[in-house]
Amino acid sequence: MDTNAKPTAAKRTIGVATPDPVLAVEDLTMYYATRAGDVRAVDGVSFAVQRGESVGLVGESGCGKSSIAMALLKLLPENARLIRGKILLNGADLAPLSDDEMREHRWNHIAMVFQAAMNALNPVYRVGDQIIEALDAHIRSTPEISMERVRELFDLVSLDPGFIPRYPHEYSGGMKQRAGIAMALACEPDLLIADEPTTALDVIVQDRILKELRKVQEALYMSLIYISHDMAVIAEVSHTVGVMYAGRIVEWGETVDVFHRPIHPYTQTLMSAFPSVTGPKHELGMLSGEPPNLLTPPPGCRFHPRCPYATDVCRSEEPPIVRSGSHWAACWHPLDGAAA
Amino acid sequence: MAGYLLRRTVQILLTLFVFLTIVFFLVSAQPGDITRLYSMDPSLPPETRANLQELFGVNEPLWKQYLVHLKNTLTGNFGVSFSLYPRTVGDVILERLPRTLVLFATATVISFYLGFALGKIIAWRRGGWVEYTSTLGGVSLYTVFTPWFGLMMIWLFAFKAGWLPIGKFLDPVVWRDAPTDSNTIFNLMLATVAGVTVVVFAVAVATKKKRLAAAPLLQAGAITVATAAVVGVWLASGVGHLAFDLVKHMILPVATLTLISFAGTMLLTRNSMLEVIREDHVMVARAKGLPEKVVRDKHVARNALLPVVTSFVFSLAFAIDGGVIIESVFSWPGMGQTLVSATVSEDLPLAVGAFVFVGIFVLVAHLAADVLYAYLDPRVRYR
């Protein structure tokens, strides 16, 4: 790990009081090595997740949301490198752990629900057996107890226990995702990461799964990181939201606050890019330009090339942290009278 | 599944019919006929010549001959071999087919295991010395000129080192006072191997179903006990040394066949593994905190197995006639050699009979591949 590197955003702490953080990420930085150079997918990200808290990460595709998820589990592709930062899970740093040491934490402490479009279930094994496999990897028990646990889990996510010995291809999309959630809950993890779990599902199924997820999260008093590009979904499941842009968190705070009174211009544009079905018709806010190339991110505030309020200082200096009520943002020209 | 099997069997019978037709007309398209072999003899009186033609039925119209050929083949009557007169073709094939099957089935199974195990490793650790050595070695052996390699094996292990016999099926000296003939011993050996396989497989299935923790131990125990029992019985039978002689003669051809063919399975496994590794459920398996070996063997290799099994079954089918070269080099009296000698000596009934058997075997292997595939991949359920 490169300890001499300049900590660009390490000092950014979150505004929420931290009585019992399950997860504290400090200055997490992860690059993908490509032929053209390093892609700075996650660049100095810091945040904390409290016990029982549901956090949403929102942003355009390619902004580093999923990279954070994979970095937390340390399931990195071969060309990815963790440059620096800490991943404190219940106070212990996961960043320096070897793959073998990490195995103990995976699923046992941090579990993940994958995108519905992904084939998260192995096609040649029965779904029940795949859940039992996760249990067996972490908990010593008898086949009977494991089976009983699978039945409980199926019950928890409203799946017919008759489907325990069935194969994944016999499940519908929504059922597969419920099975994915049941599998993720198998070892009662402290933290559940849900990476766009409902993106490929139709809205009715999506809504049911979201309600289910919320219910389960509250019932088990589990922490949840919900990753999505859909603001409406995040609004439904998360207490706290983090808005990501180009590998950084640009705004963070209580969901209601952030969505009603955004202080970062990017959050505001993102909000206005979503149509309202019931409200009056208006021109959708269009974000001109493309997200920046993370091989050579723009200096200063990374949003400045697309920001309507950008000035010279945005183009050269890292933006300061400004606060407003429960939330903070990294911006030179915050909206809504926020102050540093 | 039963309906599917039935439909597939009907398809196979139709294919077999087409195959028989092609074989018949190909043979008929050759200049002259079977009787020429004898009737060209100038010392033969004309009436004998006519009698011969009458006897073989070559004066009959082609369609009539064809119908007779079909009827005979389907009733299991392949006629009488010319070169091995008065033995029937069916008898010759029944004697030779098991020899070839054993030789090639053994070699194919070993090369499949070796190739699959190596393929798994080199797909997992790309770029290491294991990959370079096994790929270079495997491909060299895969592309080597087979007769030369067979002769080199004989030269090295049989002639120079003297560890193994030089070709042939048995050592006549050992068999001089044998109480039974080699075919009986050989078939008994086959039956033993089949029995052991069934026992081991049954134990494996039973322990897997019960999800016993001691399953690997029980399976290893079953294999040990079965092997020990078999060795004990053969030693006590008084013909153990004869069986050992046959085994000794098998080692070199099996080793040669394995070495020249394992690279195919290895590279296929490697490519198949690399495709499966990219799949999402493999990442999920890792996220579940499973050890790398479990991810590799249980999740990746199990899925990568599917195309490999297909190629395995097909290569079994080609084993019969693919053995022409190896059987000739090692003087192994199997189907390959029978085909060659039947063709050379214009023993048409035997050649046709051998072809028909190869065809039937290939078709049955295809059916077996389908069934195996449905068993291995739950998504494939034939209706």
GROMACS .gro file of C-alpha atoms in nm, chain A residues 52 113 330:
model
    3
   52GLY     CA    1  -2.927  -0.110   1.156
  113VAL     CA    2  -2.718  -0.956  -0.313
  330ALA     CA    3  -1.794   1.859  -0.156
   0.00000   0.00000   0.00000
